Coordinates of C-alpha atoms in Angstrom, one line a residue:
Chain A
M1 CA -19.5 60.0 -5.3
Q2 CA -20.3 56.5 -4.1
S3 CA -21.4 55.6 -7.6
T4 CA -18.2 56.7 -9.4
K5 CA -16.3 54.7 -6.9
N6 CA -18.5 51.7 -7.8
I7 CA -18.0 52.3 -11.5
N8 CA -14.2 52.5 -11.0
E9 CA -14.2 49.3 -9.0
Y10 CA -16.3 47.6 -11.6
I11 CA -14.0 48.6 -14.4
L12 CA -10.9 47.6 -12.4
T13 CA -12.4 44.3 -11.5
R14 CA -13.2 43.7 -15.2
L15 CA -9.6 44.6 -16.2
I16 CA -8.2 42.2 -13.6
R17 CA -10.4 39.4 -14.8
I18 CA -9.3 40.0 -18.4
S19 CA -5.6 39.9 -17.4
G20 CA -6.4 36.7 -15.5
Y21 CA -7.7 35.1 -18.7
S22 CA -4.8 36.6 -20.8
A23 CA -2.6 33.5 -20.4
I24 CA -5.2 31.3 -22.1
I25 CA -5.7 33.9 -24.9
F26 CA -1.9 34.1 -25.5
V27 CA -1.5 30.3 -25.7
L28 CA -4.4 30.2 -28.2
M29 CA -2.9 33.1 -30.2
I30 CA 0.5 31.4 -30.4
F31 CA -1.1 28.2 -31.5
Y32 CA -3.2 30.0 -34.1
F33 CA -0.3 31.9 -35.7
L34 CA 1.8 28.8 -35.8
L35 CA -1.0 27.0 -37.6
R36 CA -1.7 29.9 -39.9
E37 CA 1.9 30.1 -41.1
G38 CA 2.8 26.4 -40.7
L39 CA -0.1 24.4 -42.0
P40 CA 0.4 25.4 -45.7
T41 CA 3.4 23.0 -45.5
I42 CA 1.0 20.1 -45.7
G43 CA -0.3 21.2 -49.1
E44 CA 3.1 22.2 -50.4
V45 CA 5.4 19.4 -49.3
S46 CA 4.6 15.8 -49.8
F47 CA 4.4 13.6 -46.7
V48 CA 7.2 11.4 -48.1
N49 CA 9.4 14.4 -48.4
L50 CA 8.7 15.5 -44.8
I51 CA 9.7 12.1 -43.4
S52 CA 12.7 11.7 -45.7
I53 CA 16.3 11.8 -44.4
R54 CA 17.5 14.9 -46.3
W55 CA 17.2 18.5 -45.1
Y56 CA 18.3 20.6 -48.0
P57 CA 15.8 23.4 -48.5
I58 CA 17.5 25.0 -51.4
E59 CA 16.7 21.9 -53.5
D60 CA 13.3 21.4 -51.9
Y61 CA 14.3 18.5 -49.7
F62 CA 12.5 19.1 -46.4
G63 CA 13.1 15.8 -44.5
L64 CA 12.5 16.6 -40.8
L65 CA 14.1 13.3 -39.5
P66 CA 17.6 14.7 -39.3
L67 CA 16.4 17.7 -37.3
I68 CA 14.2 15.6 -35.0
G69 CA 17.1 13.1 -34.6
G70 CA 19.5 16.0 -33.8
S71 CA 17.1 17.4 -31.1
L72 CA 16.7 13.9 -29.6
I73 CA 20.3 13.0 -29.4
V74 CA 21.4 16.3 -27.9
T75 CA 18.5 16.1 -25.4
L76 CA 19.2 12.5 -24.5
G77 CA 22.9 13.3 -24.0
A78 CA 22.0 16.2 -21.7
A79 CA 19.5 14.1 -19.8
I80 CA 22.0 11.4 -19.1
F81 CA 24.1 13.7 -16.9
A82 CA 21.6 16.5 -16.0
I83 CA 19.1 14.1 -14.3
P84 CA 21.5 12.3 -11.8
I85 CA 23.5 15.5 -11.1
G86 CA 20.3 17.6 -10.7
V87 CA 18.5 15.2 -8.5
C88 CA 21.5 14.5 -6.3
T89 CA 22.2 18.2 -5.9
A90 CA 18.5 18.7 -5.0
V91 CA 18.8 15.9 -2.4
F92 CA 22.0 17.4 -1.0
I93 CA 20.5 20.9 -0.7
A94 CA 17.2 19.7 0.8
E95 CA 18.3 16.8 3.0
V96 CA 22.0 16.9 3.8
A97 CA 23.3 20.5 3.8
P98 CA 23.1 22.5 6.9
R99 CA 20.7 25.5 6.9
W100 CA 23.3 28.1 6.0
V101 CA 24.8 26.1 3.1
R102 CA 21.3 25.7 1.8
D103 CA 20.6 29.4 2.0
I104 CA 23.7 30.1 -0.1
L105 CA 23.3 27.2 -2.6
K106 CA 19.7 27.7 -3.6
P107 CA 20.1 31.3 -4.9
L108 CA 23.4 30.3 -6.5
V109 CA 21.8 27.6 -8.6
E110 CA 19.2 30.1 -9.6
V111 CA 22.0 32.3 -10.8
L112 CA 23.2 29.6 -13.1
G113 CA 19.6 29.5 -14.5
G114 CA 19.9 33.2 -15.1
I115 CA 23.0 33.2 -17.2
P116 CA 21.9 34.0 -20.7
S117 CA 22.2 30.9 -23.0
V118 CA 24.0 33.0 -25.6
V119 CA 26.9 33.5 -23.0
L120 CA 27.1 29.8 -22.5
G121 CA 27.1 29.3 -26.2
F122 CA 29.9 31.8 -26.6
L123 CA 32.0 30.0 -23.9
G124 CA 31.1 26.8 -25.6
I125 CA 32.7 27.9 -28.9
L126 CA 35.8 29.4 -27.3
I127 CA 36.5 26.9 -24.5
L128 CA 34.4 23.8 -24.4
A129 CA 34.6 22.8 -28.1
P130 CA 38.4 23.2 -28.5
S131 CA 39.0 21.3 -25.3
L132 CA 36.7 18.5 -26.4
R133 CA 38.4 18.3 -29.7
R134 CA 41.8 18.0 -28.1
L135 CA 40.6 15.7 -25.3
L136 CA 38.8 13.2 -27.6
D137 CA 40.9 13.8 -30.7
L138 CA 38.0 14.8 -32.9
P139 CA 38.1 16.6 -36.2
T140 CA 35.9 19.3 -34.7
G141 CA 34.7 20.0 -31.2
L142 CA 31.4 21.5 -32.4
T143 CA 29.4 18.3 -31.8
A144 CA 26.3 16.9 -30.3
L145 CA 28.3 16.2 -27.2
A146 CA 29.2 19.9 -26.7
G147 CA 25.5 20.8 -27.1
S148 CA 24.6 18.1 -24.6
I149 CA 27.0 19.4 -22.0
L150 CA 25.8 23.0 -22.3
L151 CA 22.1 21.9 -22.3
G152 CA 22.8 19.8 -19.2
G153 CA 24.0 23.0 -17.6
I154 CA 20.9 24.7 -18.6
A155 CA 18.6 21.9 -17.4
I156 CA 20.2 21.4 -14.0
P157 CA 19.0 24.6 -12.3
T158 CA 15.4 23.8 -13.3
I159 CA 15.7 20.3 -12.1
V160 CA 17.4 21.3 -8.8
S161 CA 15.0 24.1 -8.0
V162 CA 11.7 22.2 -8.7
A163 CA 13.0 18.9 -7.1
E164 CA 14.2 20.7 -4.0
D165 CA 10.8 22.3 -3.5
A166 CA 9.2 18.8 -3.8
L167 CA 11.6 17.3 -1.3
D168 CA 11.1 20.2 1.0
S169 CA 7.3 19.8 1.0
V170 CA 7.5 16.2 2.3
P171 CA 6.1 16.3 5.8
R172 CA 8.7 16.3 8.6
S173 CA 6.8 13.5 10.4
Y174 CA 7.7 11.1 7.5
R175 CA 11.4 11.5 8.2
D176 CA 11.0 11.4 12.0
A177 CA 9.1 8.2 11.8
A178 CA 11.8 6.5 9.6
L179 CA 14.6 7.7 11.9
A180 CA 12.7 6.6 15.0
L181 CA 12.4 3.1 13.5
G182 CA 16.2 3.0 13.4
A183 CA 16.8 3.9 9.7
T184 CA 19.9 6.0 9.0
Q185 CA 19.5 9.4 7.4
W186 CA 20.7 7.9 4.1
Q187 CA 18.1 5.1 4.2
T188 CA 15.4 7.6 5.0
I189 CA 16.3 9.7 2.0
W190 CA 16.2 6.9 -0.5
R191 CA 13.3 4.8 1.0
V192 CA 11.1 7.5 2.4
T193 CA 11.7 11.1 1.4
L194 CA 12.5 10.6 -2.3
P195 CA 9.6 8.1 -2.9
A196 CA 7.2 10.5 -1.1
A197 CA 8.4 13.4 -3.3
R198 CA 8.4 11.2 -6.4
S199 CA 5.8 13.1 -8.5
G200 CA 7.5 16.4 -7.8
V201 CA 10.9 15.0 -8.8
V202 CA 9.4 13.6 -12.0
T203 CA 7.9 17.0 -12.7
A204 CA 11.3 18.6 -12.2
I205 CA 12.9 16.2 -14.6
M206 CA 10.2 16.7 -17.2
L207 CA 10.5 20.5 -17.0
G208 CA 14.3 20.3 -17.2
I209 CA 14.0 18.1 -20.3
G210 CA 11.4 20.5 -21.7
R211 CA 13.9 23.3 -21.4
T212 CA 16.6 21.4 -23.2
I213 CA 14.4 20.5 -26.2
G214 CA 13.4 24.2 -26.6
E215 CA 16.8 25.7 -26.0
T216 CA 18.1 27.5 -29.1
M217 CA 21.1 29.8 -29.0
A218 CA 23.6 27.7 -27.0
V219 CA 22.8 24.6 -29.1
M220 CA 22.9 26.5 -32.4
M221 CA 26.3 27.9 -31.5
V222 CA 28.1 24.7 -30.5
T223 CA 26.5 21.7 -32.3
G224 CA 28.1 22.4 -35.7
N225 CA 24.8 22.6 -37.6
A226 CA 25.1 19.6 -39.9
A227 CA 21.7 18.2 -40.8
V228 CA 22.5 14.5 -40.7
I229 CA 20.6 11.7 -39.0
P230 CA 22.4 10.6 -35.9
V231 CA 22.2 6.8 -36.3
R232 CA 25.8 5.6 -35.8
W233 CA 27.2 4.8 -32.4
N234 CA 29.6 7.8 -32.6
S235 CA 26.9 10.3 -33.4
L236 CA 27.4 12.0 -30.1
F237 CA 30.8 13.0 -31.4
L238 CA 29.7 14.4 -34.7
P239 CA 28.0 17.7 -35.6
V240 CA 24.2 17.7 -35.6
R241 CA 21.5 20.2 -36.1
T242 CA 18.4 20.5 -33.9
M243 CA 14.9 21.7 -34.7
T244 CA 15.3 25.0 -32.7
A245 CA 18.7 25.8 -34.3
T246 CA 17.3 25.2 -37.8
I247 CA 14.5 27.8 -37.2
A248 CA 16.9 30.3 -35.7
A249 CA 19.5 29.9 -38.4
E250 CA 17.3 29.9 -41.5
M251 CA 14.3 32.1 -40.7
G252 CA 16.3 35.2 -41.3
E253 CA 17.1 34.3 -44.9
V254 CA 13.9 32.9 -46.2
A255 CA 11.3 34.8 -48.3
K256 CA 8.0 35.3 -46.6
N257 CA 5.3 32.8 -47.6
S258 CA 7.8 30.6 -49.5
T259 CA 7.6 26.8 -48.9
H260 CA 10.8 26.9 -46.8
Y261 CA 9.2 29.7 -44.6
H262 CA 6.1 27.5 -44.0
V263 CA 8.2 24.5 -43.2
L264 CA 10.1 26.4 -40.5
F265 CA 6.8 27.4 -38.9
F266 CA 5.7 23.8 -39.2
I267 CA 8.8 22.8 -37.2
G268 CA 7.8 25.5 -34.7
L269 CA 4.4 23.9 -34.5
V270 CA 5.9 20.6 -33.7
L271 CA 8.1 22.1 -31.0
F272 CA 5.0 23.9 -29.6
L273 CA 3.1 20.6 -29.4
I274 CA 6.0 18.8 -27.8
S275 CA 6.3 21.4 -25.0
L276 CA 2.5 21.4 -24.7
G277 CA 2.5 17.7 -24.1
I278 CA 5.4 17.8 -21.6
N279 CA 3.8 20.7 -19.6
V280 CA 0.3 19.3 -19.5
A281 CA 1.7 16.0 -18.3
A282 CA 4.0 17.7 -15.8
S283 CA 1.2 20.0 -14.5
T284 CA -1.2 17.1 -14.0
A285 CA 1.6 15.5 -12.0
V286 CA 1.7 18.7 -9.9
F287 CA -2.0 18.6 -9.3
K288 CA -1.9 15.0 -8.2
Q289 CA 0.8 15.9 -5.8
S290 CA -1.1 18.8 -4.3
K291 CA -4.1 16.5 -3.8
R292 CA -2.0 14.0 -2.0
A293 CA -0.7 16.8 0.2
E294 CA -4.3 17.8 1.0
R295 CA -5.1 14.2 2.0
I296 CA -2.1 14.1 4.3
L297 CA -3.1 17.3 6.0
S298 CA -6.7 16.4 6.5
Chain B
M1 CA 18.7 19.4 14.5
D2 CA 21.5 17.2 13.4
G3 CA 22.4 16.4 17.0
Q4 CA 18.8 15.4 17.6
R5 CA 19.0 12.9 14.8
K6 CA 22.1 11.3 16.0
I7 CA 20.4 10.3 19.2
F8 CA 18.5 7.7 17.3
I9 CA 21.6 5.9 16.0
S10 CA 23.5 4.5 18.9
P11 CA 27.2 4.7 18.4
G12 CA 28.9 1.5 17.2
S13 CA 25.8 -0.1 15.9
S14 CA 25.5 -1.2 12.2
D15 CA 28.8 0.3 11.0
A16 CA 28.2 -0.8 7.5
R17 CA 25.1 1.3 7.2
L18 CA 26.9 4.4 8.5
T19 CA 29.8 3.8 6.2
R20 CA 27.4 3.6 3.3
Q21 CA 25.7 6.8 4.5
K22 CA 29.1 8.5 4.7
L23 CA 29.9 7.4 1.1
G24 CA 26.6 8.4 -0.1
F25 CA 26.8 11.9 1.4
G26 CA 30.2 12.2 -0.1
C27 CA 28.8 11.5 -3.6
L28 CA 26.0 14.0 -3.1
T29 CA 28.5 16.6 -2.0
L30 CA 30.5 15.9 -5.1
T31 CA 27.6 16.3 -7.5
T32 CA 26.7 19.5 -5.8
L33 CA 30.2 20.7 -6.4
V34 CA 29.8 19.7 -10.1
T35 CA 26.8 21.9 -10.2
V36 CA 28.1 24.9 -8.3
L37 CA 31.8 25.2 -9.4
P38 CA 31.1 25.8 -13.1
I39 CA 28.9 28.8 -12.1
F40 CA 31.8 30.4 -10.3
A41 CA 34.2 29.3 -13.1
V42 CA 32.0 30.9 -15.8
V43 CA 31.4 34.2 -14.0
I44 CA 35.0 34.6 -12.8
Y45 CA 36.5 33.6 -16.2
I46 CA 34.4 36.1 -18.0
L47 CA 35.2 38.7 -15.4
I48 CA 38.9 38.2 -15.8
K49 CA 38.9 38.0 -19.6
G50 CA 36.3 40.8 -20.1
L51 CA 37.6 43.4 -17.7
P52 CA 40.5 44.6 -19.8
A53 CA 38.0 45.4 -22.6
I54 CA 35.9 47.6 -20.4
S55 CA 36.5 51.3 -20.7
W56 CA 34.3 54.4 -20.8
S57 CA 34.6 54.6 -24.6
F58 CA 33.7 50.9 -24.9
L59 CA 30.5 51.5 -23.1
T60 CA 29.6 54.9 -24.8
T61 CA 30.7 54.7 -28.4
F62 CA 29.4 53.1 -31.6
P63 CA 31.1 50.1 -33.2
F64 CA 32.9 50.7 -36.5
D65 CA 35.0 48.8 -39.0
G66 CA 32.3 46.1 -39.4
V67 CA 31.8 46.0 -35.6
K68 CA 35.3 44.8 -35.2
Q69 CA 36.3 48.0 -33.4
G70 CA 34.8 50.6 -31.1
G71 CA 32.2 50.2 -28.4
I72 CA 28.8 48.6 -27.8
F73 CA 26.8 51.6 -26.9
P74 CA 23.8 51.0 -29.3
A75 CA 23.5 47.4 -28.0
I76 CA 23.4 48.5 -24.4
V77 CA 20.8 51.2 -25.2
G78 CA 18.8 48.7 -27.3
T79 CA 18.7 46.1 -24.5
F80 CA 17.6 48.8 -22.1
F81 CA 14.8 49.9 -24.5
L82 CA 13.6 46.3 -25.1
T83 CA 13.6 45.6 -21.3
L84 CA 11.7 48.8 -20.7
G85 CA 9.2 48.0 -23.4
T86 CA 8.8 44.5 -22.0
A87 CA 8.1 46.0 -18.5
I88 CA 5.4 48.4 -19.9
F89 CA 3.4 45.5 -21.3
S90 CA 4.1 42.6 -19.0
V91 CA 4.1 44.3 -15.5
P92 CA 0.5 45.6 -15.4
L93 CA -0.8 42.4 -17.2
G94 CA 1.2 40.1 -15.0
I95 CA 0.2 41.8 -11.7
G96 CA -3.4 41.9 -12.8
A97 CA -3.4 38.2 -13.6
A98 CA -1.7 37.5 -10.2
I99 CA -4.4 39.5 -8.4
Y100 CA -7.1 37.7 -10.3
L101 CA -5.7 34.3 -9.5
S102 CA -5.1 34.9 -5.8
E103 CA -8.1 37.2 -4.9
Y104 CA -10.9 36.6 -7.4
A105 CA -10.5 33.3 -9.2
P106 CA -13.0 30.6 -8.1
E107 CA -12.0 27.0 -7.7
S108 CA -13.2 26.1 -11.1
R109 CA -12.3 24.2 -14.2
L110 CA -11.6 27.6 -16.0
T111 CA -9.1 28.6 -13.2
R112 CA -7.4 25.2 -13.7
I113 CA -7.1 25.8 -17.4
I114 CA -5.6 29.3 -16.7
R115 CA -3.0 27.7 -14.5
I116 CA -2.2 25.1 -17.2
A117 CA -2.0 27.8 -19.8
I118 CA 0.5 29.7 -17.6
I119 CA 2.7 26.6 -17.1
N120 CA 2.6 26.1 -20.9
L121 CA 3.6 29.7 -21.6
A122 CA 6.6 29.1 -19.4
G123 CA 7.6 26.0 -21.3
I124 CA 7.2 27.2 -24.9
P125 CA 10.7 27.3 -26.5
S126 CA 12.0 30.9 -26.9
V127 CA 12.5 30.4 -30.7
V128 CA 8.8 29.6 -31.0
Y129 CA 8.0 32.9 -29.3
G130 CA 10.2 34.4 -32.0
L131 CA 8.1 32.7 -34.7
F132 CA 4.9 33.9 -33.1
G133 CA 6.2 37.4 -32.8
L134 CA 7.2 37.4 -36.4
G135 CA 3.8 36.0 -37.5
M136 CA 1.7 38.2 -35.3
F137 CA 3.5 41.5 -34.6
V138 CA 5.9 41.9 -37.4
I139 CA 3.7 40.6 -40.3
F140 CA 0.1 40.5 -39.3
L141 CA 0.0 43.8 -37.3
K142 CA 2.6 45.3 -39.6
F143 CA 4.9 46.6 -36.8
G144 CA 7.9 45.5 -38.8
T145 CA 11.1 44.5 -37.2
S146 CA 10.9 46.9 -34.3
I147 CA 11.4 47.5 -30.6
L148 CA 7.6 47.4 -30.3
A149 CA 7.3 43.9 -31.9
G150 CA 10.3 42.6 -29.9
S151 CA 9.0 44.0 -26.6
L152 CA 5.6 42.6 -27.1
T153 CA 7.1 39.2 -27.9
L154 CA 9.3 39.3 -24.9
S155 CA 6.5 40.4 -22.6
I156 CA 4.4 37.4 -23.4
M157 CA 7.4 35.2 -22.7
T158 CA 8.0 37.0 -19.4
L159 CA 4.4 36.9 -18.2
P160 CA 4.4 33.4 -16.6
V161 CA 7.4 34.3 -14.4
I162 CA 5.8 37.5 -13.2
I163 CA 2.4 36.0 -12.7
S164 CA 3.6 33.0 -10.6
T165 CA 6.0 34.9 -8.4
A166 CA 3.5 37.8 -7.9
E167 CA 0.7 35.4 -7.1
E168 CA 2.9 33.6 -4.5
A169 CA 3.7 37.0 -2.9
I170 CA 0.1 38.1 -2.8
R171 CA -1.1 34.7 -1.4
A172 CA 1.5 35.0 1.4
V173 CA -0.4 38.0 2.9
P174 CA -2.3 36.5 5.8
Q175 CA -6.1 36.1 5.3
S176 CA -6.8 38.0 8.5
F177 CA -5.5 41.2 7.0
R178 CA -8.2 41.0 4.3
V179 CA -10.9 40.0 6.8
V180 CA -10.2 43.0 9.0
S181 CA -10.1 45.4 6.1
I182 CA -13.5 44.2 4.7
S183 CA -15.1 44.2 8.2
V184 CA -14.3 47.9 8.7
G185 CA -16.2 48.7 5.5
A186 CA -13.6 48.6 2.7
T187 CA -14.6 47.2 -0.6
R188 CA -12.7 44.3 -2.1
W189 CA -10.7 46.5 -4.4
Q190 CA -9.9 49.0 -1.6
T191 CA -8.6 46.0 0.4
I192 CA -6.4 44.9 -2.4
R193 CA -5.2 48.4 -3.2
R194 CA -4.5 49.6 0.3
I195 CA -3.7 46.4 2.2
V196 CA -2.8 43.4 0.1
L197 CA -0.7 45.1 -2.6
P198 CA 1.5 47.2 -0.3
Q199 CA 2.1 44.1 1.9
S200 CA 3.2 42.0 -1.0
L201 CA 5.0 44.7 -3.0
P202 CA 8.6 43.4 -2.3
G203 CA 7.7 39.9 -3.5
I204 CA 6.0 41.4 -6.6
I205 CA 9.0 43.6 -7.4
T206 CA 11.3 40.5 -7.0
G207 CA 9.1 38.6 -9.5
V208 CA 9.0 41.5 -12.0
I209 CA 12.8 41.9 -11.9
L210 CA 13.4 38.1 -12.3
G211 CA 11.1 38.1 -15.3
L212 CA 12.7 41.1 -16.9
E213 CA 16.1 39.6 -16.3
R214 CA 15.1 36.7 -18.4
A215 CA 13.8 39.0 -21.2
A216 CA 17.1 41.1 -21.1
G217 CA 19.2 38.0 -21.8
E218 CA 17.2 36.3 -24.5
T219 CA 18.2 36.2 -28.1
A220 CA 15.9 33.9 -29.9
P221 CA 12.7 35.8 -29.4
I222 CA 14.2 39.1 -30.8
L223 CA 16.1 37.3 -33.7
F224 CA 13.3 38.0 -36.2
T225 CA 11.3 40.6 -34.4
A226 CA 13.6 43.4 -33.3
A227 CA 17.3 42.8 -33.6
S228 CA 19.5 44.4 -36.1
F229 CA 23.1 43.4 -36.8
F230 CA 24.4 47.0 -37.0
L231 CA 22.8 50.4 -36.9
P232 CA 24.7 53.7 -37.4
R233 CA 22.4 55.6 -35.0
L234 CA 20.1 55.0 -32.1
P235 CA 16.5 54.0 -32.7
N236 CA 14.2 57.0 -33.0
S237 CA 10.9 55.4 -32.3
P238 CA 9.4 52.2 -31.0
L239 CA 8.9 51.2 -34.6
D240 CA 12.7 51.2 -35.4
P241 CA 14.8 48.0 -35.2
T242 CA 17.5 48.0 -32.6
M243 CA 20.8 46.4 -31.7
A244 CA 20.7 44.3 -28.4
L245 CA 23.5 42.9 -26.2
P246 CA 22.6 39.2 -26.4
Y247 CA 22.1 39.4 -30.2
H248 CA 25.3 41.4 -30.6
L249 CA 27.3 38.7 -28.6
F250 CA 25.8 36.0 -30.8
V251 CA 26.7 37.9 -34.0
I252 CA 30.3 38.8 -33.0
S253 CA 31.0 35.2 -31.8
T254 CA 29.6 33.4 -34.8
Q255 CA 29.2 35.7 -37.8
V256 CA 32.2 38.0 -37.9
P257 CA 35.4 36.3 -39.0
G258 CA 38.5 37.8 -37.3
M259 CA 36.6 39.4 -34.5
P260 CA 38.9 40.4 -31.7
V261 CA 38.4 38.1 -28.7
K262 CA 38.7 41.0 -26.3
I263 CA 35.6 42.7 -27.5
Q264 CA 33.7 39.4 -27.4
Y265 CA 34.6 38.9 -23.7
G266 CA 33.9 42.5 -23.0
T267 CA 30.4 42.2 -24.5
A268 CA 29.7 39.0 -22.6
L269 CA 30.8 40.7 -19.4
V270 CA 28.5 43.6 -19.9
L271 CA 25.6 41.3 -20.6
I272 CA 26.3 39.1 -17.5
V273 CA 26.7 42.2 -15.3
F274 CA 23.4 43.5 -16.6
V275 CA 21.5 40.3 -16.1
L276 CA 23.1 39.1 -12.8
G277 CA 22.9 42.6 -11.5
M278 CA 19.2 42.5 -11.9
N279 CA 19.2 39.1 -10.3
L280 CA 21.2 40.4 -7.3
I281 CA 18.8 43.3 -6.8
A282 CA 15.8 40.9 -6.9
T283 CA 17.2 38.5 -4.4
T284 CA 18.3 41.3 -2.1
I285 CA 14.8 42.8 -2.1
R286 CA 13.3 39.4 -1.3
S287 CA 15.6 38.6 1.6
R288 CA 15.3 42.1 3.1
A289 CA 11.5 42.0 2.9
R290 CA 11.5 38.6 4.6
A291 CA 13.7 39.9 7.4
H292 CA 11.4 42.9 7.9
R293 CA 8.1 41.2 7.5
Q294 CA 5.6 42.1 10.2
W295 CA 3.8 38.7 10.0

């Protein structure tokens, strides 16, 4: 009887170990399938075509610049208001708000993170875009700006939640020391607490931006889907098309193994590598922070 | 605590600094309102506009007339199946991985790579998951556009949420519990099974629900792996395609000209209730467990 128990335990331990490794396996599998379906692009489409300024797949124009530009401008627009609002909200929740307000606000912000992006896109079409059109007197409200506003709303919960954790983990003694030296609470926040939590706040911002680059549905629904390079000063007020939206909108209609199909996977590969870069950078920042915390404690 | 802090600032000294602090706190309050008010606005607005559409027949009948009339029953059932399928794959795997990371994993390079891989999985764009699901499950494994392919795609996407919250819950169980269990002769697995898992169960359930909530609301991963625009009957097997709430909302708000707004808001409301309902259950379990914790 003892031995069957041992065998069971052995098998279970093995299974647990395998599931532990599964995350690595899945990342590699995703990478492999993107390469498998996306790499043929390099043989089928010339490099000059790929970096050209026309995305018109029906006539074999596969210029990625308009799509990359579209993703960039929408993300940039979102970052401009999501970062200050997100960080300030995190500071308010962590440092200023009384305990009970904080206990309400934190889950509430997480609720915003839980609203499906397709619902935000739906409201974007029905409410945000028409009001932007009227307010700014534009020919259409479905613009990069509308996308940026929605994406900002999607990035804020991530930024608030991660940045608040970082601020919260700054040792109490730091604040007490600053206050004891006669600093106001306001000065303590900006000169002591925030700098001490800097790497965590940077991680929060990076993860928030990462979410905006990868967001698909909301962006596809409100940005108007015009594949033009956003170079002029008023590009924020014109329709654009992002990389994610292009994949989502066109994958349903392409023939398997056509050039267009391969290029869409190639765009997916680019997105995968971007998120890989952001997350590896962000996670090394997290590791640095935990090391510092260990130093402080020891 | 606030009272304690005020002791350090004698009244009347450095008025300018205190004015600046007041101004600053005002700004912070304002930005917080900018964050929080839209949440209420969105939820309440959809509630008001969507409620008139909700009726028993809206929830239990099939759409007709090119989905412009009738109910959303197959989409509700489809989202339920997809969520269930996601749970079947991701829950055992996610909890297993969480147990490994908290109870077995050594402090090694490999463990660090696992953690980086989990963070990466969490950051991969949802549409890229859709591409992967298409390449691997639909085409390579020949599952076709099906509930199975969609559920598998969603489970991999859900995994990081489940792993990280479950690991946090398991780690929170005090080390002394394990030491005592081992010292009275239990094996490592018995300790995990009888002591650690029961103690961390509420936290694990919270993590699982939060992960599944995300899966239920996602559109992009099922776009090319599971979703169908319209089906005259419910799916018969896991290898059938299905309708789904988020995809249905996407279709009726962008692809169907002349779609009645009422049905759109009704669908959005059902989706939000589905997702936020799960969120509410998860947070309730968490806060109750914290209140009743024995340690």
